[in-house]
Amino acid sequence: MNFIMIIGIIIIAAIIIWGIYSQVILKSWTWKKRIILLAVAFIGMGIVQYGDNIRKSTFNKEQLAFMQENKKFSSFTDEDRNLYYRSLMTFEKSKPEIYEKYYNQFLEWGMDNYADMNKHRDLSREEIKGYVEKDMASRRKSK
């Protein structure tokens, strides 16, 4: 959770408290107040969603440390694989400059992963690279 999400949550909590106060204590609940309440609540929800999008597109310390290790995919443990997949989701949603910075590393890991899952197929390294690059490009376009 980041600071932007906390601001949105505070706005939503204030609206809920204001709504309860208006309904229960003041017992005055006009249409104008309802529309204002809904508008501010939607703004708060939008702020929370924006903060969540930022959180999803930013690497955390654990992911950065993992990428700094620069392990080979074949030496990944189960925990490393889970961290790789979480990092991959963040990588796909990252800003263009971050995407370019880590592209080669994720391309190499993706190629090793693809080769590992398709051992039964006799594919060259160039064919694997083509499949993985195409997959990475299609995931990036759907952003």
Tab-separated table of N, CA and C in Angstrom:
chain	number	residue	atom	x	y	z
A	1	MET	N	0.855	-1.167	0.000
A	1	MET	CA	0.000	0.000	0.000
A	1	MET	C	0.905	1.236	0.000
A	2	ASN	N	0.557	2.185	-0.799
A	2	ASN	CA	1.370	3.393	-0.861
A	2	ASN	C	0.572	4.605	-0.362
A	3	PHE	N	1.247	5.749	-0.330
A	3	PHE	CA	0.672	6.966	0.230
A	3	PHE	C	-0.586	7.405	-0.519
A	4	ILE	N	-0.591	7.265	-1.833
A	4	ILE	CA	-1.752	7.684	-2.632
A	4	ILE	C	-2.975	6.839	-2.269
A	5	MET	N	-2.776	5.538	-2.082
A	5	MET	CA	-3.894	4.672	-1.695
A	5	MET	C	-4.422	5.060	-0.314
A	6	ILE	N	-3.524	5.408	0.590
A	6	ILE	CA	-3.940	5.794	1.943
A	6	ILE	C	-4.791	7.057	1.895
A	7	ILE	N	-4.418	8.017	1.055
A	7	ILE	CA	-5.222	9.241	0.909
A	7	ILE	C	-6.625	8.890	0.416
A	8	GLY	N	-6.715	8.022	-0.591
A	8	GLY	CA	-8.025	7.608	-1.103
A	8	GLY	C	-8.857	6.905	-0.048
A	9	ILE	N	-8.222	6.047	0.742
A	9	ILE	CA	-8.933	5.334	1.809
A	9	ILE	C	-9.434	6.308	2.865
A	10	ILE	N	-8.637	7.310	3.195
A	10	ILE	CA	-9.057	8.322	4.178
A	10	ILE	C	-10.264	9.093	3.648
A	11	ILE	N	-10.256	9.433	2.367
A	11	ILE	CA	-11.399	10.147	1.771
A	11	ILE	C	-12.653	9.279	1.846
A	12	ILE	N	-12.528	8.014	1.501
A	12	ILE	CA	-13.693	7.118	1.544
A	12	ILE	C	-14.194	6.956	2.969
A	13	ALA	N	-13.271	6.810	3.935
A	13	ALA	CA	-13.677	6.672	5.338
A	13	ALA	C	-14.396	7.931	5.824
A	14	ALA	N	-13.892	9.093	5.434
A	14	ALA	CA	-14.541	10.353	5.832
A	14	ALA	C	-15.945	10.442	5.240
A	15	ILE	N	-16.120	9.994	4.016
A	15	ILE	CA	-17.439	10.023	3.378
A	15	ILE	C	-18.395	9.072	4.093
A	16	ILE	N	-17.907	7.908	4.457
A	16	ILE	CA	-18.764	6.953	5.186
A	16	ILE	C	-19.189	7.542	6.522
A	17	ILE	N	-18.242	8.146	7.239
A	17	ILE	CA	-18.572	8.764	8.536
A	17	ILE	C	-19.550	9.916	8.335
A	18	TRP	N	-19.326	10.735	7.321
A	18	TRP	CA	-20.231	11.847	7.040
A	18	TRP	C	-21.626	11.333	6.689
A	19	GLY	N	-21.701	10.268	5.896
A	19	GLY	CA	-22.995	9.699	5.535
A	19	GLY	C	-23.741	9.154	6.731
A	20	ILE	N	-23.035	8.441	7.603
A	20	ILE	CA	-23.663	7.903	8.817
A	20	ILE	C	-24.119	9.049	9.721
A	21	TYR	N	-23.272	10.055	9.882
A	21	TYR	CA	-23.621	11.210	10.715
A	21	TYR	C	-24.865	11.917	10.165
A	22	SER	N	-24.907	12.116	8.848
A	22	SER	CA	-26.051	12.803	8.244
A	22	SER	C	-27.338	12.001	8.386
A	23	GLN	N	-27.239	10.692	8.232
A	23	GLN	CA	-28.431	9.844	8.248
A	23	GLN	C	-28.925	9.587	9.670
A	24	VAL	N	-28.019	9.219	10.551
A	24	VAL	CA	-28.431	8.771	11.886
A	24	VAL	C	-28.609	9.932	12.855
A	25	ILE	N	-27.656	10.836	12.909
A	25	ILE	CA	-27.697	11.888	13.927
A	25	ILE	C	-28.497	13.097	13.459
A	26	LEU	N	-28.180	13.622	12.287
A	26	LEU	CA	-28.897	14.803	11.810
A	26	LEU	C	-30.256	14.457	11.224
A	27	LYS	N	-30.399	13.260	10.723
A	27	LYS	CA	-31.623	12.777	10.082
A	27	LYS	C	-32.081	13.705	8.962
A	28	SER	N	-31.077	14.319	8.344
A	28	SER	CA	-31.395	15.146	7.176
A	28	SER	C	-30.562	14.627	6.011
A	29	TRP	N	-31.245	14.041	5.095
A	29	TRP	CA	-30.574	13.344	4.006
A	29	TRP	C	-31.211	13.799	2.697
A	30	THR	N	-30.715	14.926	2.181
A	30	THR	CA	-31.289	15.470	0.957
A	30	THR	C	-30.615	14.839	-0.267
A	31	TRP	N	-31.255	15.041	-1.411
A	31	TRP	CA	-30.695	14.507	-2.659
A	31	TRP	C	-29.368	15.143	-2.983
A	32	LYS	N	-29.256	16.418	-2.658
A	32	LYS	CA	-28.003	17.131	-2.915
A	32	LYS	C	-26.852	16.501	-2.123
A	33	LYS	N	-27.100	16.176	-0.860
A	33	LYS	CA	-26.076	15.541	-0.034
A	33	LYS	C	-25.733	14.150	-0.561
A	34	ARG	N	-26.725	13.423	-1.027
A	34	ARG	CA	-26.475	12.073	-1.562
A	34	ARG	C	-25.602	12.144	-2.813
A	35	ILE	N	-25.881	13.089	-3.685
A	35	ILE	CA	-25.092	13.223	-4.918
A	35	ILE	C	-23.659	13.634	-4.591
A	36	ILE	N	-23.504	14.572	-3.676
A	36	ILE	CA	-22.154	14.987	-3.262
A	36	ILE	C	-21.414	13.817	-2.632
A	37	LEU	N	-22.100	13.079	-1.787
A	37	LEU	CA	-21.487	11.917	-1.134
A	37	LEU	C	-21.007	10.895	-2.164
A	38	LEU	N	-21.851	10.576	-3.122
A	38	LEU	CA	-21.469	9.621	-4.154
A	38	LEU	C	-20.317	10.137	-5.018
A	39	ALA	N	-20.350	11.419	-5.361
A	39	ALA	CA	-19.286	11.983	-6.196
A	39	ALA	C	-17.936	11.920	-5.481
A	40	VAL	N	-17.918	12.314	-4.223
A	40	VAL	CA	-16.659	12.286	-3.460
A	40	VAL	C	-16.214	10.846	-3.216
A	41	ALA	N	-17.152	9.941	-2.992
A	41	ALA	CA	-16.791	8.530	-2.813
A	41	ALA	C	-16.158	7.966	-4.085
A	42	PHE	N	-16.718	8.303	-5.247
A	42	PHE	CA	-16.132	7.848	-6.511
A	42	PHE	C	-14.741	8.446	-6.731
A	43	ILE	N	-14.558	9.697	-6.335
A	43	ILE	CA	-13.230	10.310	-6.434
A	43	ILE	C	-12.242	9.551	-5.540
A	44	GLY	N	-12.672	9.235	-4.316
A	44	GLY	CA	-11.821	8.461	-3.406
A	44	GLY	C	-11.479	7.094	-3.970
A	45	MET	N	-12.466	6.429	-4.579
A	45	MET	CA	-12.196	5.116	-5.185
A	45	MET	C	-11.239	5.237	-6.368
A	46	GLY	N	-11.381	6.299	-7.134
A	46	GLY	CA	-10.459	6.530	-8.251
A	46	GLY	C	-9.036	6.753	-7.767
A	47	ILE	N	-8.889	7.484	-6.664
A	47	ILE	CA	-7.558	7.716	-6.095
A	47	ILE	C	-6.951	6.405	-5.608
A	48	VAL	N	-7.748	5.565	-4.958
A	48	VAL	CA	-7.252	4.261	-4.508
A	48	VAL	C	-6.828	3.409	-5.706
A	49	GLN	N	-7.621	3.403	-6.762
A	49	GLN	CA	-7.274	2.626	-7.956
A	49	GLN	C	-6.001	3.140	-8.604
A	50	TYR	N	-5.851	4.452	-8.682
A	50	TYR	CA	-4.632	5.043	-9.244
A	50	TYR	C	-3.407	4.635	-8.412
A	51	GLY	N	-3.535	4.696	-7.098
A	51	GLY	CA	-2.436	4.275	-6.222
A	51	GLY	C	-2.107	2.804	-6.389
A	52	ASP	N	-3.133	1.982	-6.572
A	52	ASP	CA	-2.912	0.549	-6.778
A	52	ASP	C	-2.197	0.296	-8.107
A	53	ASN	N	-2.551	1.045	-9.136
A	53	ASN	CA	-1.868	0.904	-10.423
A	53	ASN	C	-0.393	1.275	-10.308
A	54	ILE	N	-0.093	2.320	-9.557
A	54	ILE	CA	1.302	2.702	-9.337
A	54	ILE	C	2.029	1.603	-8.569
A	55	ARG	N	1.381	1.057	-7.562
A	55	ARG	CA	1.994	-0.013	-6.763
A	55	ARG	C	2.312	-1.229	-7.632
A	56	LYS	N	1.402	-1.561	-8.535
A	56	LYS	CA	1.603	-2.735	-9.390
A	56	LYS	C	2.695	-2.518	-10.431
A	57	SER	N	3.008	-1.280	-10.765
A	57	SER	CA	4.009	-1.025	-11.797
A	57	SER	C	5.366	-0.633	-11.221
A	58	THR	N	5.544	-0.760	-9.917
A	58	THR	CA	6.797	-0.402	-9.270
A	58	THR	C	7.375	-1.628	-8.581
A	59	PHE	N	8.646	-1.912	-8.849
A	59	PHE	CA	9.308	-3.045	-8.204
A	59	PHE	C	9.532	-2.755	-6.728
A	60	ASN	N	9.317	-3.772	-5.881
A	60	ASN	CA	9.612	-3.603	-4.463
A	60	ASN	C	11.062	-4.015	-4.197
A	61	LYS	N	11.522	-3.843	-2.965
A	61	LYS	CA	12.921	-4.121	-2.620
A	61	LYS	C	13.283	-5.581	-2.850
A	62	GLU	N	12.369	-6.468	-2.522
A	62	GLU	CA	12.619	-7.894	-2.696
A	62	GLU	C	12.821	-8.239	-4.176
A	63	GLN	N	11.995	-7.673	-5.033
A	63	GLN	CA	12.111	-7.935	-6.469
A	63	GLN	C	13.402	-7.334	-7.028
A	64	LEU	N	13.757	-6.131	-6.591
A	64	LEU	CA	14.991	-5.508	-7.064
A	64	LEU	C	16.217	-6.315	-6.632
A	65	ALA	N	16.221	-6.780	-5.392
A	65	ALA	CA	17.344	-7.599	-4.909
A	65	ALA	C	17.445	-8.888	-5.713
A	66	PHE	N	16.310	-9.482	-6.019
A	66	PHE	CA	16.282	-10.708	-6.812
A	66	PHE	C	16.857	-10.462	-8.209
A	67	MET	N	16.499	-9.354	-8.811
A	67	MET	CA	16.987	-9.063	-10.156
A	67	MET	C	18.470	-8.700	-10.140
A	68	GLN	N	18.950	-8.123	-9.044
A	68	GLN	CA	20.369	-7.785	-8.929
A	68	GLN	C	21.233	-9.041	-8.860
A	69	GLU	N	20.680	-10.128	-8.290
A	69	GLU	CA	21.423	-11.389	-8.200
A	69	GLU	C	21.756	-11.936	-9.582
A	70	ASN	N	20.845	-11.728	-10.529
A	70	ASN	CA	21.034	-12.160	-11.914
A	70	ASN	C	21.335	-13.661	-12.020
A	71	LYS	N	20.541	-14.465	-11.316
A	71	LYS	CA	20.689	-15.919	-11.354
A	71	LYS	C	20.286	-16.465	-12.721
A	72	LYS	N	20.789	-17.623	-13.031
A	72	LYS	CA	20.332	-18.350	-14.212
A	72	LYS	C	18.998	-19.006	-13.875
A	73	PHE	N	18.117	-19.087	-14.866
A	73	PHE	CA	16.783	-19.643	-14.639
A	73	PHE	C	16.860	-21.100	-14.185
A	74	SER	N	17.837	-21.822	-14.671
A	74	SER	CA	17.969	-23.237	-14.314
A	74	SER	C	18.301	-23.443	-12.835
A	75	SER	N	18.838	-22.413	-12.181
A	75	SER	CA	19.183	-22.545	-10.760
A	75	SER	C	18.109	-21.966	-9.836
A	76	PHE	N	16.953	-21.582	-10.393
A	76	PHE	CA	15.871	-21.026	-9.582
A	76	PHE	C	15.286	-22.092	-8.661
A	77	THR	N	15.011	-21.704	-7.427
A	77	THR	CA	14.254	-22.554	-6.517
A	77	THR	C	12.771	-22.253	-6.736
A	78	ASP	N	11.899	-22.964	-6.038
A	78	ASP	CA	10.463	-22.688	-6.156
A	78	ASP	C	10.146	-21.260	-5.716
A	79	GLU	N	10.812	-20.810	-4.667
A	79	GLU	CA	10.595	-19.445	-4.183
A	79	GLU	C	11.071	-18.430	-5.226
A	80	ASP	N	12.206	-18.733	-5.862
A	80	ASP	CA	12.708	-17.844	-6.914
A	80	ASP	C	11.744	-17.784	-8.095
A	81	ARG	N	11.155	-18.908	-8.434
A	81	ARG	CA	10.200	-18.924	-9.550
A	81	ARG	C	8.965	-18.083	-9.222
A	82	ASN	N	8.469	-18.199	-7.994
A	82	ASN	CA	7.326	-17.370	-7.589
A	82	ASN	C	7.685	-15.894	-7.663
A	83	LEU	N	8.877	-15.553	-7.194
A	83	LEU	CA	9.320	-14.166	-7.241
A	83	LEU	C	9.524	-13.711	-8.688
A	84	TYR	N	10.004	-14.607	-9.528
A	84	TYR	CA	10.165	-14.295	-10.955
A	84	TYR	C	8.810	-13.955	-11.584
A	85	TYR	N	7.785	-14.767	-11.315
A	85	TYR	CA	6.471	-14.513	-11.924
A	85	TYR	C	5.857	-13.217	-11.394
A	86	ARG	N	6.037	-12.932	-10.105
A	86	ARG	CA	5.543	-11.656	-9.566
A	86	ARG	C	6.291	-10.487	-10.199
A	87	SER	N	7.607	-10.640	-10.338
A	87	SER	CA	8.416	-9.586	-10.962
A	87	SER	C	8.033	-9.401	-12.429
A	88	LEU	N	7.707	-10.495	-13.092
A	88	LEU	CA	7.304	-10.432	-14.497
A	88	LEU	C	6.025	-9.606	-14.652
A	89	MET	N	5.073	-9.787	-13.750
A	89	MET	CA	3.833	-9.009	-13.814
A	89	MET	C	4.127	-7.522	-13.603
A	90	THR	N	5.016	-7.214	-12.670
A	90	THR	CA	5.399	-5.822	-12.433
A	90	THR	C	6.140	-5.273	-13.648
A	91	PHE	N	7.029	-6.076	-14.216
A	91	PHE	CA	7.814	-5.675	-15.386
A	91	PHE	C	6.898	-5.318	-16.551
A	92	GLU	N	5.871	-6.115	-16.774
A	92	GLU	CA	4.963	-5.865	-17.890
A	92	GLU	C	4.187	-4.567	-17.731
A	93	LYS	N	3.980	-4.122	-16.489
A	93	LYS	CA	3.200	-2.909	-16.242
A	93	LYS	C	4.076	-1.693	-15.955
A	94	SER	N	5.387	-1.868	-16.032
A	94	SER	CA	6.302	-0.794	-15.653
A	94	SER	C	6.378	0.296	-16.719
A	95	LYS	N	6.999	1.402	-16.335
A	95	LYS	CA	7.190	2.523	-17.256
A	95	LYS	C	8.165	2.113	-18.356
A	96	PRO	N	8.100	2.778	-19.511
A	96	PRO	CA	8.958	2.389	-20.641
A	96	PRO	C	10.457	2.355	-20.331
A	97	GLU	N	10.944	3.322	-19.551
A	97	GLU	CA	12.380	3.334	-19.259
A	97	GLU	C	12.794	2.158	-18.372
A	98	ILE	N	11.939	1.765	-17.452
A	98	ILE	CA	12.205	0.592	-16.603
A	98	ILE	C	12.099	-0.677	-17.446
A	99	TYR	N	11.123	-0.696	-18.333
A	99	TYR	CA	10.931	-1.848	-19.213
A	99	TYR	C	12.177	-2.084	-20.060
A	100	GLU	N	12.707	-1.021	-20.628
A	100	GLU	CA	13.906	-1.142	-21.462
A	100	GLU	C	15.123	-1.569	-20.642
A	101	LYS	N	15.211	-1.078	-19.423
A	101	LYS	CA	16.356	-1.391	-18.563
A	101	LYS	C	16.441	-2.890	-18.265
A	102	TYR	N	15.297	-3.517	-17.978
A	102	TYR	CA	15.291	-4.925	-17.567
A	102	TYR	C	14.853	-5.879	-18.685
A	103	TYR	N	14.663	-5.357	-19.889
A	103	TYR	CA	14.154	-6.180	-20.989
A	103	TYR	C	15.031	-7.401	-21.255
A	104	ASN	N	16.324	-7.198	-21.399
A	104	ASN	CA	17.218	-8.311	-21.740
A	104	ASN	C	17.231	-9.385	-20.658
A	105	GLN	N	17.183	-8.965	-19.404
A	105	GLN	CA	17.184	-9.938	-18.316
A	105	GLN	C	15.911	-10.786	-18.340
A	106	PHE	N	14.760	-10.139	-18.511
A	106	PHE	CA	13.510	-10.887	-18.555
A	106	PHE	C	13.386	-11.695	-19.845
A	107	LEU	N	13.976	-11.193	-20.926
A	107	LEU	CA	13.989	-11.957	-22.167
A	107	LEU	C	14.777	-13.253	-21.974
A	108	GLU	N	15.925	-13.167	-21.352
A	108	GLU	CA	16.755	-14.352	-21.112
A	108	GLU	C	16.032	-15.352	-20.206
A	109	TRP	N	15.446	-14.846	-19.122
A	109	TRP	CA	14.694	-15.730	-18.212
A	109	TRP	C	13.490	-16.331	-18.931
A	110	GLY	N	12.792	-15.521	-19.732
A	110	GLY	CA	11.640	-16.023	-20.466
A	110	GLY	C	12.032	-17.096	-21.465
A	111	MET	N	13.167	-16.917	-22.121
A	111	MET	CA	13.644	-17.918	-23.079
A	111	MET	C	13.977	-19.226	-22.359
A	112	ASP	N	14.652	-19.115	-21.213
A	112	ASP	CA	14.985	-20.323	-20.445
A	112	ASP	C	13.721	-21.017	-19.941
A	113	ASN	N	12.746	-20.230	-19.503
A	113	ASN	CA	11.480	-20.779	-19.026
A	113	ASN	C	10.742	-21.483	-20.170
A	114	TYR	N	10.691	-20.839	-21.332
A	114	TYR	CA	10.015	-21.418	-22.493
A	114	TYR	C	10.696	-22.711	-22.924
A	115	ALA	N	12.025	-22.698	-22.939
A	115	ALA	CA	12.779	-23.900	-23.326
A	115	ALA	C	12.538	-25.023	-22.326
A	116	ASP	N	12.462	-24.669	-21.037
A	116	ASP	CA	12.233	-25.670	-19.991
A	116	ASP	C	10.846	-26.300	-20.130
A	117	MET	N	9.839	-25.492	-20.458
A	117	MET	CA	8.477	-26.010	-20.581
A	117	MET	C	8.236	-26.737	-21.907
A	118	ASN	N	9.120	-26.529	-22.872
A	118	ASN	CA	8.941	-27.133	-24.200
A	118	ASN	C	10.120	-28.016	-24.583
A	119	LYS	N	10.606	-28.790	-23.632
A	119	LYS	CA	11.732	-29.687	-23.882
A	119	LYS	C	11.392	-30.729	-24.948
A	120	HIS	N	10.123	-31.119	-25.003
A	120	HIS	CA	9.696	-32.147	-25.946
A	120	HIS	C	9.758	-31.675	-27.402
A	121	ARG	N	9.792	-30.371	-27.601
A	121	ARG	CA	9.896	-29.816	-28.956
A	121	ARG	C	11.360	-29.514	-29.249
A	122	ASP	N	11.778	-29.788	-30.416
A	122	ASP	CA	13.165	-29.551	-30.800
A	122	ASP	C	13.274	-28.150	-31.398
A	123	LEU	N	13.406	-27.134	-30.514
A	123	LEU	CA	13.437	-25.739	-30.950
A	123	LEU	C	14.845	-25.168	-30.811
A	124	SER	N	15.230	-24.357	-31.775
A	124	SER	CA	16.520	-23.668	-31.680
A	124	SER	C	16.362	-22.468	-30.745
A	125	ARG	N	17.490	-21.943	-30.326
A	125	ARG	CA	17.480	-20.778	-29.432
A	125	ARG	C	16.842	-19.576	-30.126
A	126	GLU	N	17.039	-19.426	-31.405
A	126	GLU	CA	16.449	-18.314	-32.160
A	126	GLU	C	14.924	-18.443	-32.258
A	127	GLU	N	14.423	-19.664	-32.438
A	127	GLU	CA	12.964	-19.871	-32.479
A	127	GLU	C	12.353	-19.540	-31.123
A	128	ILE	N	13.022	-19.980	-30.078
A	128	ILE	CA	12.538	-19.687	-28.717
A	128	ILE	C	12.527	-18.182	-28.496
A	129	LYS	N	13.591	-17.512	-28.910
A	129	LYS	CA	13.669	-16.051	-28.747
A	129	LYS	C	12.527	-15.369	-29.484
A	130	GLY	N	12.216	-15.843	-30.690
A	130	GLY	CA	11.113	-15.268	-31.454
A	130	GLY	C	9.780	-15.413	-30.742
A	131	TYR	N	9.511	-16.614	-30.197
A	131	TYR	CA	8.256	-16.843	-29.461
A	131	TYR	C	8.168	-15.939	-28.234
A	132	VAL	N	9.258	-15.866	-27.490
A	132	VAL	CA	9.238	-15.085	-26.240
A	132	VAL	C	9.118	-13.597	-26.538
A	133	GLU	N	9.842	-13.100	-27.523
A	133	GLU	CA	9.729	-11.672	-27.875
A	133	GLU	C	8.320	-11.332	-28.333
A	134	LYS	N	7.724	-12.215	-29.119
A	134	LYS	CA	6.349	-11.991	-29.581
A	134	LYS	C	5.383	-11.972	-28.397
A	135	ASP	N	5.570	-12.884	-27.454
A	135	ASP	CA	4.720	-12.937	-26.270
A	135	ASP	C	4.885	-11.684	-25.418
A	136	MET	N	6.132	-11.268	-25.220
A	136	MET	CA	6.377	-10.065	-24.415
A	136	MET	C	5.780	-8.830	-25.078
A	137	ALA	N	5.891	-8.743	-26.388
A	137	ALA	CA	5.322	-7.596	-27.114
A	137	ALA	C	3.803	-7.583	-27.020
A	138	SER	N	3.170	-8.755	-27.126
A	138	SER	CA	1.708	-8.801	-27.059
A	138	SER	C	1.217	-8.459	-25.655
A	139	ARG	N	1.928	-8.882	-24.629
A	139	ARG	CA	1.535	-8.527	-23.254
A	139	ARG	C	1.700	-7.028	-23.011
A	140	ARG	N	2.710	-6.465	-23.579
A	140	ARG	CA	2.964	-5.020	-23.400
A	140	ARG	C	1.897	-4.196	-24.118
A	141	LYS	N	1.447	-4.651	-25.297
A	141	LYS	CA	0.415	-3.924	-26.050
A	141	LYS	C	-0.916	-3.932	-25.341
A	142	SER	N	-1.190	-5.025	-24.615
A	142	SER	CA	-2.489	-5.127	-23.947
A	142	SER	C	-2.555	-4.285	-22.693
A	143	LYS	N	-1.476	-3.595	-22.359
A	143	LYS	CA	-1.407	-2.757	-21.147
A	143	LYS	C	-2.394	-1.630	-21.196
